[in-house]
Coordinates of C-alpha atoms and ligand atoms in Angstrom, one line a residue:
C1 CA 2.2 5.2 -14.1
E2 CA 1.6 3.3 -17.3
R3 CA 2.0 0.0 -15.3
E4 CA -0.5 1.4 -12.8
R5 CA -3.0 2.1 -15.6
E6 CA -2.5 -1.3 -17.1
R7 CA -3.2 -2.9 -13.7
E8 CA -6.3 -0.9 -13.4
R9 CA -7.5 -2.0 -16.8
E10 CA -6.8 -5.6 -15.9
R11 CA -8.9 -5.2 -12.8
D12 CA -11.7 -3.7 -14.8
R13 CA -11.6 -6.6 -17.2
W14 CA -11.7 -9.0 -14.3
C15 CA -14.7 -7.2 -12.7
R16 CA -16.6 -7.3 -16.0
R17 CA -16.1 -11.0 -16.4
R18 CA -17.2 -11.6 -12.8
L19 CA -20.4 -9.5 -13.3
L20 CA -21.3 -11.3 -16.5
Q21 CA -20.7 -14.5 -14.7
E22 CA -23.0 -13.4 -11.9
L23 CA -25.6 -12.4 -14.3
G24 CA -25.4 -16.0 -15.5
E25 CA -28.5 -17.0 -17.4
Q26 CA -30.4 -13.9 -16.3
R27 CA -30.7 -11.0 -18.5
I28 CA -31.9 -7.4 -18.1
P29 CA -35.3 -6.9 -19.8
F30 CA -35.6 -5.2 -23.1
L31 CA -38.6 -4.3 -25.2
S32 CA -39.4 -4.7 -28.9
P33 CA -42.4 -3.4 -30.8
T34 CA -44.3 -6.6 -30.2
D35 CA -43.9 -6.2 -26.4
P36 CA -46.5 -4.4 -24.3
G37 CA -45.3 -1.0 -23.2
F38 CA -42.8 -0.5 -26.0
Q39 CA -44.1 2.9 -27.1
Q40 CA -44.3 4.1 -23.5
L41 CA -40.8 3.1 -22.8
W42 CA -39.6 4.8 -26.0
D43 CA -41.4 8.0 -25.0
A44 CA -40.3 8.0 -21.5
S45 CA -36.7 6.9 -21.7
Y46 CA -35.6 7.0 -25.4
S47 CA -37.3 10.2 -26.6
G48 CA -34.2 11.4 -28.4
L49 CA -34.6 8.4 -30.8
A50 CA -36.8 9.0 -33.9
L51 CA -37.7 6.6 -36.7
R52 CA -38.2 7.9 -40.3
Q53 CA -39.8 5.1 -42.2
A54 CA -38.7 4.4 -45.8
G55 CA -41.8 5.9 -47.2
A56 CA -40.8 9.4 -45.9
L57 CA -37.9 9.7 -48.3
P58 CA -38.2 11.4 -51.7
E59 CA -39.0 9.4 -54.7
G60 CA -36.0 7.8 -56.3
L61 CA -33.6 8.5 -53.5
H62 CA -33.7 4.9 -52.2
E63 CA -32.7 3.5 -55.6
R64 CA -29.8 6.0 -56.0
V65 CA -28.5 5.5 -52.5
Q66 CA -28.7 1.8 -52.6
S67 CA -27.0 1.6 -55.9
A68 CA -24.3 3.9 -54.5
L69 CA -23.7 1.7 -51.6
T70 CA -23.4 -1.4 -53.7
T71 CA -21.1 0.4 -56.1
L72 CA -18.8 1.4 -53.2
R73 CA -18.7 -2.2 -52.1
R74 CA -18.1 -3.5 -55.6
R75 CA -15.1 -1.2 -56.0
G76 CA -13.5 -2.4 -52.9
C77 CA -13.9 0.8 -51.0
L78 CA -15.4 -0.9 -47.9
L79 CA -12.8 -2.4 -45.6
R80 CA -12.7 -3.7 -42.1
D81 CA -10.9 -1.2 -39.8
L82 CA -8.1 -2.4 -37.6
V83 CA -9.0 -0.4 -34.5
R84 CA -7.6 -0.3 -31.0
V85 CA -9.7 -1.7 -28.2
R86 CA -8.3 -2.2 -24.7
D87 CA -4.7 -2.0 -26.1
R88 CA -5.3 -4.6 -28.7
D89 CA -5.7 -4.3 -32.4
V90 CA -9.0 -5.8 -33.6
F91 CA -10.7 -5.8 -36.9
T92 CA -14.2 -4.3 -36.9
A93 CA -16.9 -6.9 -37.8
V94 CA -18.3 -4.4 -40.3
S95 CA -16.6 -3.1 -43.4
R96 CA -16.4 0.7 -43.6
A97 CA -15.7 3.7 -45.7
L98 CA -15.8 7.4 -44.9
V99 CA -17.5 9.7 -47.3
G100 CA -17.8 13.4 -46.7
Q101 CA -16.5 16.9 -47.0
P102 CA -13.2 17.0 -48.8
G103 CA -10.2 17.1 -46.4
C104 CA -12.2 16.0 -43.5
T105 CA -11.2 13.1 -41.3
Y106 CA -13.0 11.2 -38.5
R107 CA -11.3 9.6 -35.6
Y108 CA -12.7 6.6 -33.7
L109 CA -11.0 3.9 -31.6
D110 CA -7.6 5.4 -32.2
T111 CA -8.1 5.3 -35.9
R112 CA -8.3 8.3 -38.2
L113 CA -10.3 7.7 -41.3
F114 CA -9.9 9.9 -44.3
T115 CA -12.9 11.0 -46.4
I116 CA -13.7 10.0 -49.9
P117 CA -15.1 13.4 -50.9
W118 CA -18.8 13.7 -51.7
H119 CA -17.9 15.4 -54.9
C120 CA -15.6 12.8 -56.1
E121 CA -14.1 13.1 -59.6
E122 CA -12.4 9.7 -59.9
D123 CA -14.7 7.9 -62.4
E124 CA -18.3 8.0 -63.3
G125 CA -19.6 5.2 -61.2
Q126 CA -17.9 6.5 -58.1
T127 CA -18.9 10.1 -58.8
S128 CA -22.6 9.3 -59.0
A129 CA -22.3 7.0 -55.9
C130 CA -20.8 9.9 -53.9
K131 CA -23.3 12.3 -55.3
A132 CA -26.2 10.1 -54.1
L133 CA -24.8 10.0 -50.6
W134 CA -24.5 13.7 -50.7
E135 CA -28.1 14.0 -51.8
L136 CA -29.1 11.7 -48.9
N137 CA -27.0 13.9 -46.6
Q138 CA -28.9 17.0 -47.9
F139 CA -32.2 15.3 -47.2
F140 CA -31.1 14.4 -43.7
C141 CA -29.9 18.0 -42.9
M142 CA -33.3 19.4 -44.0
D143 CA -35.4 16.7 -42.5
I144 CA -33.8 16.6 -39.1
Q145 CA -34.1 20.3 -39.0
Q146 CA -37.8 20.1 -39.6
Y147 CA -38.1 17.3 -37.1
K148 CA -36.3 19.4 -34.4
N149 CA -38.5 22.4 -35.1
A150 CA -41.6 20.4 -34.9
R151 CA -40.5 18.8 -31.7
G152 CA -39.5 22.1 -30.2
L153 CA -43.0 23.5 -31.0
K154 CA -44.7 20.4 -29.6
R155 CA -42.7 20.7 -26.4
K156 CA -43.5 24.3 -26.0
H157 CA -47.1 23.7 -26.6
S158 CA -47.4 20.9 -24.0
E159 CA -45.4 22.8 -21.5
S160 CA -47.8 25.7 -21.7
E161 CA -50.8 23.4 -21.7
N162 CA -50.1 21.5 -18.6
S163 CA -47.1 22.3 -16.5
G164 CA -45.8 19.4 -14.5
S165 CA -48.3 16.6 -15.1
Q166 CA -46.7 15.2 -18.2
E167 CA -44.8 12.3 -16.7
V168 CA -45.6 9.3 -18.7
S169 CA -46.0 6.4 -16.3
K170 CA -43.9 3.6 -17.2
E171 CA -46.0 0.6 -17.9
E172 CA -45.2 -2.6 -16.1
S173 CA -43.8 -5.0 -18.5
G174 CA -45.4 -8.1 -16.9
S175 CA -44.9 -9.6 -13.5
E176 CA -42.2 -12.0 -14.7
K177 CA -40.1 -9.1 -15.8
A178 CA -40.8 -7.2 -12.6
E179 CA -39.6 -10.2 -10.7
K180 CA -36.5 -10.4 -12.8
D181 CA -35.9 -6.7 -12.1
Q182 CA -36.1 -7.3 -8.5
M183 CA -33.5 -10.1 -8.6
L184 CA -31.2 -8.0 -10.7
E185 CA -31.6 -5.0 -8.3
E186 CA -29.0 -6.4 -5.9
K187 CA -26.5 -6.9 -8.6
G188 CA -27.4 -3.6 -10.1
E189 CA -25.1 -1.3 -8.3
R190 CA -22.1 -3.4 -9.1
L191 CA -23.0 -3.8 -12.7
E192 CA -23.6 -0.1 -13.0
K193 CA -20.2 0.6 -11.6
E194 CA -18.8 -2.0 -14.0
E195 CA -20.6 -0.6 -17.0
R196 CA -19.1 2.8 -16.3
K197 CA -15.7 1.3 -16.6
E198 CA -16.6 -0.6 -19.7
G199 CA -17.9 2.4 -21.5
E200 CA -14.8 4.4 -20.7
E201 CA -12.5 1.7 -21.8
D202 CA -14.5 0.1 -24.6
S203 CA -14.8 2.9 -26.9
D204 CA -15.8 6.2 -27.1
S205 CA -16.9 8.0 -24.1
G206 CA -13.6 9.7 -24.5
Q207 CA -12.9 12.8 -26.5
G208 CA -15.9 13.5 -28.7
C209 CA -19.0 13.2 -26.7
S210 CA -17.5 15.0 -23.7
H211 CA -19.6 15.8 -20.8
S212 CA -18.7 19.4 -20.9
S213 CA -19.7 20.8 -24.2
P214 CA -17.7 23.9 -25.2
S215 CA -19.3 24.3 -28.6
Q216 CA -22.8 23.2 -27.8
P217 CA -25.1 24.2 -30.6
S218 CA -28.4 25.7 -29.7
P219 CA -31.3 23.3 -30.5
S220 CA -32.5 25.4 -33.4
S221 CA -29.1 25.9 -35.1
P222 CA -29.0 24.3 -38.5
V223 CA -27.5 20.8 -38.8
H224 CA -24.6 20.3 -41.2
F225 CA -23.6 16.7 -41.4
N226 CA -20.1 16.8 -42.7
I227 CA -19.4 13.0 -43.0
T228 CA -21.1 9.7 -43.3
L229 CA -19.5 6.5 -42.1
I230 CA -20.7 3.7 -44.3
N231 CA -21.1 0.2 -42.7
Y232 CA -21.5 -3.1 -44.4
M233 CA -21.8 -6.6 -43.1
D234 CA -23.0 -9.9 -44.4
P235 CA -23.8 -12.1 -41.4
T236 CA -23.7 -15.3 -43.4
S237 CA -20.0 -14.8 -43.9
M238 CA -19.3 -13.9 -40.2
T239 CA -18.8 -16.9 -38.0
Q240 CA -18.0 -15.2 -34.8
L241 CA -20.4 -12.5 -34.0
K242 CA -20.7 -11.7 -30.3
E243 CA -23.9 -12.3 -28.4
E244 CA -25.3 -9.2 -26.8
P245 CA -24.3 -9.9 -23.2
Y246 CA -26.6 -7.9 -20.9
Y247 CA -30.1 -8.1 -22.4
G248 CA -29.8 -11.2 -24.6
M249 CA -30.8 -9.2 -27.7
G250 CA -29.0 -11.5 -30.1
K251 CA -25.9 -11.3 -32.3
M252 CA -24.2 -7.9 -32.5
A253 CA -22.6 -6.5 -35.7
V254 CA -21.5 -3.5 -33.7
G255 CA -21.1 -3.6 -29.9
W256 CA -22.4 -1.2 -27.4
H257 CA -20.9 2.3 -27.8
H258 CA -21.4 6.0 -27.9
D259 CA -20.4 7.6 -31.2
E260 CA -17.1 9.3 -30.7
N261 CA -15.8 12.6 -31.8
L262 CA -19.0 14.4 -32.6
V263 CA -19.9 18.0 -32.0
P264 CA -21.6 17.9 -28.6
L265 CA -25.4 17.5 -28.8
S266 CA -25.3 17.1 -32.6
P267 CA -27.6 14.5 -34.1
V268 CA -26.8 11.4 -36.0
A269 CA -28.9 10.2 -38.9
V270 CA -28.7 6.6 -40.1
Y271 CA -30.0 5.1 -43.4
S272 CA -30.4 1.3 -43.2
Y273 CA -30.4 -0.9 -46.3
S274 CA -30.9 -4.6 -45.8
C275 CA -30.1 -6.3 -49.1
P276 CA -32.9 -8.4 -50.3
G277 CA -32.4 -12.1 -49.5
E278 CA -32.8 -14.9 -52.0
T279 CA -36.6 -14.7 -52.0
K280 CA -37.1 -11.0 -51.6
S281 CA -36.5 -8.8 -54.6
E282 CA -39.3 -6.3 -54.6
G283 CA -37.4 -3.5 -52.9
K284 CA -39.9 -0.8 -53.7
K285 CA -42.9 -2.7 -52.5
E286 CA -41.1 -3.2 -49.2
Y287 CA -40.9 0.6 -48.7
E288 CA -44.6 1.0 -49.3
E289 CA -45.5 -1.7 -46.9
G290 CA -43.1 -0.3 -44.4
A291 CA -44.9 3.0 -44.3
S292 CA -47.6 2.0 -41.9
R293 CA -45.7 -0.7 -40.0
V294 CA -44.3 1.0 -37.0
K295 CA -47.5 2.9 -36.1
E296 CA -49.2 -0.5 -35.9
E297 CA -46.4 -2.0 -34.0
A298 CA -46.2 0.8 -31.6
G299 CA -49.8 0.7 -30.6
G300 CA -50.3 -2.9 -31.4
D301 CA -49.8 -4.3 -28.0
E302 CA -52.5 -6.9 -28.4
G303 CA -52.8 -9.6 -31.1
T304 CA -49.1 -9.9 -32.0
S305 CA -48.3 -13.4 -32.6
K306 CA -45.2 -15.2 -31.6
E307 CA -44.4 -15.5 -35.3
E308 CA -44.2 -11.7 -35.6
A309 CA -41.9 -11.6 -32.6
E310 CA -39.7 -14.2 -34.2
K311 CA -39.7 -12.3 -37.5
E312 CA -38.5 -9.3 -35.7
K313 CA -35.3 -11.1 -34.8
T314 CA -34.5 -11.9 -38.4
C315 CA -34.5 -8.2 -39.1
W316 CA -31.6 -5.9 -38.5
R317 CA -32.2 -3.9 -35.3
V318 CA -30.7 -1.1 -33.5
G319 CA -30.4 -1.7 -29.7
L320 CA -30.4 1.1 -27.2
K321 CA -29.7 1.3 -23.5
V322 CA -29.4 4.0 -21.0
A323 CA -25.8 4.4 -20.1
W324 CA -24.9 3.4 -16.5
D325 CA -28.4 2.2 -15.8
I326 CA -29.6 -1.4 -15.5
H327 CA -33.1 -0.6 -14.3
T328 CA -34.5 0.9 -17.4
P329 CA -35.3 -1.9 -19.9
G330 CA -33.3 -1.8 -23.2
L331 CA -35.0 -1.0 -26.5
A332 CA -34.6 -3.0 -29.7
L333 CA -35.9 -1.3 -32.8
P334 CA -36.3 -3.4 -36.0
L335 CA -35.3 -1.6 -39.2
Q336 CA -36.9 -2.5 -42.6
S337 CA -34.9 -1.8 -45.7
G338 CA -34.9 1.9 -46.4
D339 CA -35.8 2.9 -42.9
C340 CA -33.9 5.7 -41.2
Y341 CA -33.4 6.6 -37.6
Y342 CA -32.2 9.7 -35.9
M343 CA -30.4 10.1 -32.6
T344 CA -31.1 13.6 -31.4
D345 CA -30.6 15.8 -28.3
D346 CA -28.2 14.2 -25.9
L347 CA -29.2 10.6 -26.7
N348 CA -25.7 9.7 -27.9
R349 CA -24.2 11.0 -24.6
T350 CA -26.8 9.6 -22.2
H351 CA -27.4 6.3 -24.0
Q352 CA -25.3 3.7 -25.8
H353 CA -26.4 1.9 -28.9
C354 CA -25.5 -1.3 -30.7
V355 CA -26.4 -2.9 -34.0
L356 CA -28.0 -6.4 -34.0
A357 CA -27.5 -8.5 -37.0
G358 CA -30.4 -9.7 -39.1
D359 CA -30.4 -12.6 -41.6
T360 CA -29.3 -10.8 -44.7
A361 CA -26.4 -8.5 -45.7
R362 CA -27.0 -4.9 -44.8
F363 CA -25.5 -1.4 -45.4
S364 CA -25.9 1.6 -43.3
S365 CA -25.0 5.2 -43.9
T366 CA -24.4 7.0 -40.7
H367 CA -24.4 10.8 -41.1
R368 CA -22.6 12.8 -38.4
V369 CA -21.4 16.2 -37.5
A370 CA -17.8 15.3 -36.8
Q371 CA -15.8 17.4 -34.4
C372 CA -13.1 18.2 -36.8
S373 CA -11.5 21.3 -35.4
T374 CA -8.2 19.4 -35.3
G375 CA -9.2 16.9 -38.0
T376 CA -9.1 18.7 -41.4
L377 CA -6.3 18.8 -43.9
E378 CA -6.5 22.6 -43.7
Y379 CA -5.9 22.5 -40.0
I380 CA -2.8 20.3 -40.1
Q381 CA -1.3 22.1 -43.1
K382 CA -1.6 25.4 -41.1
R383 CA 0.0 23.8 -38.1
C384 CA 2.9 22.6 -40.2
S385 CA 3.4 26.0 -41.7
E386 CA 3.5 27.4 -38.1
A387 CA 6.3 25.0 -37.2
L388 CA 8.2 25.6 -40.4
E389 CA 8.3 29.3 -39.6
N390 CA 11.1 28.6 -37.2
I391 CA 13.5 27.4 -39.9
H392 CA 15.6 29.9 -41.8
T393 CA 17.4 29.2 -45.0
D394 CA 20.3 31.5 -45.8
P395 CA 19.5 32.7 -49.3
E396 CA 23.2 32.8 -50.3
T397 CA 24.6 29.6 -48.8
G398 CA 21.4 27.6 -48.5
T399 CA 22.4 26.8 -44.9
K400 CA 19.5 26.1 -42.6
S401 CA 19.2 27.4 -39.0
L402 CA 16.6 27.7 -36.3
R403 CA 15.2 31.2 -35.7
S404 CA 14.1 30.8 -32.1
L405 CA 15.6 28.6 -29.5
L406 CA 13.1 29.4 -26.8
P407 CA 12.1 26.1 -25.0
A408 CA 8.4 27.0 -25.3
T409 CA 8.8 27.5 -29.1
L410 CA 10.8 24.3 -29.4
Q411 CA 8.2 22.4 -27.5
H412 CA 5.4 23.8 -29.6
I413 CA 7.3 22.6 -32.8
E414 CA 7.9 19.2 -31.4
D415 CA 4.2 18.9 -30.6
I416 CA 3.3 19.7 -34.2
H417 CA 6.0 17.3 -35.3
N418 CA 4.4 14.5 -33.3
E419 CA 0.9 15.5 -34.5
V420 CA 1.7 15.3 -38.2
E421 CA 3.7 12.1 -37.8
F422 CA 1.3 10.1 -35.5
E423 CA -2.1 11.5 -36.3
W424 CA -1.7 11.9 -40.0
L425 CA 1.2 10.1 -41.8
R426 CA 1.3 6.9 -39.7
Q427 CA -2.5 6.8 -39.6
Y428 CA -2.7 7.1 -43.3
W429 CA -0.1 4.5 -44.1
F430 CA -1.2 2.1 -41.4
Q431 CA -4.5 1.8 -43.2
G432 CA -2.7 0.5 -46.2
R433 CA -3.1 3.7 -48.1
R434 CA -6.5 2.2 -48.8
Y435 CA -7.9 5.3 -50.4
A436 CA -5.2 5.5 -53.0
R437 CA -6.7 2.5 -54.8
F438 CA -10.0 4.2 -55.5
C439 CA -9.5 7.8 -54.6
S440 CA -6.5 9.9 -55.3
W441 CA -7.7 12.9 -53.3
W442 CA -5.3 12.4 -50.4
S443 CA -2.2 11.4 -52.3
K444 CA -0.8 14.8 -53.0
P445 CA -1.7 16.4 -49.7
M446 CA -0.1 13.5 -47.9
E447 CA 3.1 14.0 -50.0
G448 CA 3.0 17.6 -48.8
L449 CA 2.6 16.7 -45.2
E450 CA 5.5 14.2 -45.5
T451 CA 7.7 16.9 -47.0
D452 CA 6.9 19.2 -44.1
W453 CA 7.5 16.4 -41.6
K454 CA 11.0 15.7 -43.1
E455 CA 11.7 19.4 -42.7
M456 CA 10.7 19.0 -39.0
E457 CA 13.1 16.1 -38.6
R458 CA 15.7 18.5 -40.0
M459 CA 14.8 21.0 -37.4
T460 CA 15.2 18.4 -34.7
Q461 CA 18.6 17.7 -36.1
L462 CA 19.6 21.3 -36.1
L463 CA 18.5 21.6 -32.5
L464 CA 20.5 18.6 -31.6
A465 CA 23.6 20.2 -33.1
V466 CA 23.1 23.3 -31.1
V467 CA 22.6 21.4 -27.9
E468 CA 25.6 19.2 -28.6
D469 CA 27.9 22.0 -29.4
E470 CA 30.1 22.5 -26.4
N471 CA 31.4 25.8 -27.7
S472 CA 27.9 27.2 -28.0
V473 CA 27.3 30.3 -26.1
Q474 CA 23.6 29.6 -25.7
E475 CA 22.7 30.2 -22.1
N476 CA 19.7 27.9 -22.1
R477 CA 21.4 24.9 -23.5
R478 CA 20.3 22.8 -20.6
D479 CA 16.7 23.8 -21.0
M480 CA 16.9 23.1 -24.7
A481 CA 18.5 19.7 -24.1
E482 CA 15.7 18.8 -21.7
T483 CA 13.0 19.8 -24.1
L484 CA 14.7 17.9 -26.9
L485 CA 15.2 14.8 -24.8
N486 CA 11.7 14.8 -23.5
A487 CA 10.4 15.1 -27.0
L488 CA 12.7 12.4 -28.3
T489 CA 12.0 9.9 -25.6
D490 CA 8.3 10.4 -26.0
R491 CA 8.5 10.1 -29.8
Q492 CA 10.6 7.0 -29.5
Q493 CA 8.0 5.2 -27.4
H494 CA 5.3 6.2 -29.7
R495 CA 7.2 5.0 -32.7
Q496 CA 7.8 1.7 -31.0
T497 CA 4.1 1.2 -30.3
W498 CA 3.4 1.8 -34.0
R499 CA 6.2 -0.6 -35.0
D500 CA 4.8 -3.3 -32.8
R501 CA 1.3 -2.7 -34.3
V502 CA 2.7 -3.0 -37.7
V503 CA 4.8 -6.1 -37.0
S504 CA 1.9 -7.9 -35.3
N505 CA -0.5 -7.1 -38.1
S506 CA 1.9 -7.4 -41.1
I507 CA 0.9 -4.2 -42.7
E508 CA 3.0 -4.3 -45.8
S509 CA 2.4 -1.0 -47.4
Y510 CA 3.1 0.7 -44.1
S511 CA 6.4 -1.1 -43.8
V512 CA 7.4 0.0 -47.3
W513 CA 6.6 3.5 -46.3
S514 CA 8.3 3.5 -42.9
N515 CA 11.5 1.9 -44.4
M516 CA 11.5 4.7 -46.9
V517 CA 11.3 7.5 -44.3
E518 CA 13.3 5.8 -41.6
R519 CA 16.5 7.5 -42.6
Y520 CA 15.1 10.9 -42.0
M521 CA 14.2 10.1 -38.4
V522 CA 16.2 11.5 -35.6
E523 CA 16.0 8.6 -33.2
H524 CA 16.8 8.3 -29.6
N525 CA 19.5 5.7 -30.3
K526 CA 21.0 8.0 -32.9
V527 CA 21.1 10.6 -30.2
K528 CA 23.0 8.1 -28.0
N529 CA 25.5 7.6 -30.8
N530 CA 26.0 11.3 -31.0
R531 CA 26.6 11.2 -27.3
L532 CA 24.3 14.0 -26.4
D533 CA 25.2 14.3 -22.8
I534 CA 23.0 16.2 -20.6
N535 CA 25.5 16.3 -17.8
R536 CA 28.1 17.8 -20.0
V537 CA 25.6 20.3 -21.1
E538 CA 24.9 21.2 -17.5
S539 CA 28.4 21.0 -16.1
N540 CA 31.3 18.6 -15.9
R541 CA 30.5 17.6 -12.3
V542 CA 28.9 14.3 -13.2
K543 CA 30.9 11.9 -15.3
S544 CA 28.3 10.1 -17.2
N545 CA 28.0 9.8 -20.9
R546 CA 24.5 8.4 -20.9
V547 CA 21.5 10.2 -22.1
D548 CA 19.4 9.8 -19.1
I549 CA 16.2 11.7 -18.7
N550 CA 16.0 10.9 -15.0
I551 CA 19.3 12.6 -14.4
V552 CA 17.8 15.7 -16.1
K553 CA 14.8 15.5 -13.8
G554 CA 17.0 14.9 -10.8
L555 CA 19.1 17.9 -11.6
Q556 CA 16.0 20.0 -11.9
G557 CA 14.9 18.8 -8.5
C558 CA 18.2 20.0 -7.0
E559 CA 17.9 23.5 -8.2
Ligands
AKG1 O1 -25.5 0.6 -38.6 C1 -26.1 1.3 -37.8 O2 -27.4 1.3 -37.7 C2 -25.3 2.1 -36.8 C3 -23.9 1.9 -36.8 C4 -23.2 2.6 -35.7 O3 -23.6 2.6 -34.6 C5 -21.9 3.2 -36.0 O4 -21.4 3.1 -37.1 O5 -21.4 3.9 -35.1
FE2_2 FE1 -22.8 4.3 -33.6

């Protein structure tokens, strides 16, 4: 099955390469503010996108936020993540840190990030940095609410005013572009198909922004951003930024993606801070000038010089495209320092976005409502307690035993065991315990989770002893053995994947940790040494001493 999946992935990769080859020098059109029809395109196909220009933020907030971002960077809190893309470990081009609600985590591209809490009590510099980001977060929560309300009202109003005739006609973007469109049409269907695959594989169409939305918030419910993912990149120190492949938008700092793991239909708010280059130092003046810029750009179809269009390219921009659609032109929105943009409604689900690098270094603070029903410390601690309820310690002898041996209970415990090991402990240590250097918040809780995990290893051992005990009178020994073997085989594979990742990336702190805890692990090979023999457990009919899960399955089939 795994081989099958791998073959399919390989096929997808091949298709993608072919289609890009076919596209050759041609590109799908995209519009920038200096292009005719930009605003119409925005209204018609990107209406979930909103720009809040720098001037709209409260006095003083820019300075506090920008100094917070530079402080975090100076203290080494921003690091490139080693994420998993198409079964490979790759470093993100941008350096990142997660700031947010204490105990909250955010998972993307198989990587769980742990928050530096908003209310951080490490040292003064850091405390005020986190506080400024919290303040920005508060502003976004309030402002996006107002924006949503205003939009709702406007929509209602226009609906009642003229029902039906609201379609904004898409302006032709020049005959050249129309011709290009036509040529691309033929290749369109295949590329669409291809893109679908890419999106699934590339990143994030997975868990978070699912198409069914169980906890859909109603449009008017208050927005509570619980985390911000901070990004930083200095393009002058990056030699290998990828070119945006479909539209020719330029160099990408972040490739096309949907944001993962968000509460369905929740908005995202982004603050963009481009560090002043050598010649620019009047940050404040920039905001003031920025205040009238986009309105002019939006309506300013005529009279825009080539120079301006060129200037746009030196700016950082956010790129947007409709997912699975090559007919609608893409959109590239330039961001001046201090500008913010919102992705609202279902924009994140129906569209993909990318970040196009400008000339200077740039930070962004991306505020999100992370789907953290299974991603908080409180959650995992509760799960661990649930598992540990099954262990009983004799108050007199101190001997430990398992309370229930029901396969369903055992399975449940093994699931929790995997969850704490792979989703928390290994994730934490794999990232080089990066937080510990500047934030001690997670150290104690992680120790606690490790203690619980060791106890779970103990439980696995106890179960093993029961299963191996030939004198045991347990009727369901065979079921128990099967549960245990399934769990161990699965865990063993998972551990191997992590070991491989660690070896190929030489993560030192992780190795130190895993060497330390290795002796607690009930390993498949140890089980072999202990000669857990499923056939002996079942009956003496088959004379094999091997632990062989296929035999278990075979026996089951015979029943
Ligand atoms: O930096 C930005 O404007 C957005 C970054 C982004 O898309 C992300 O971090 O998911
Ligand atoms: Fe994003």
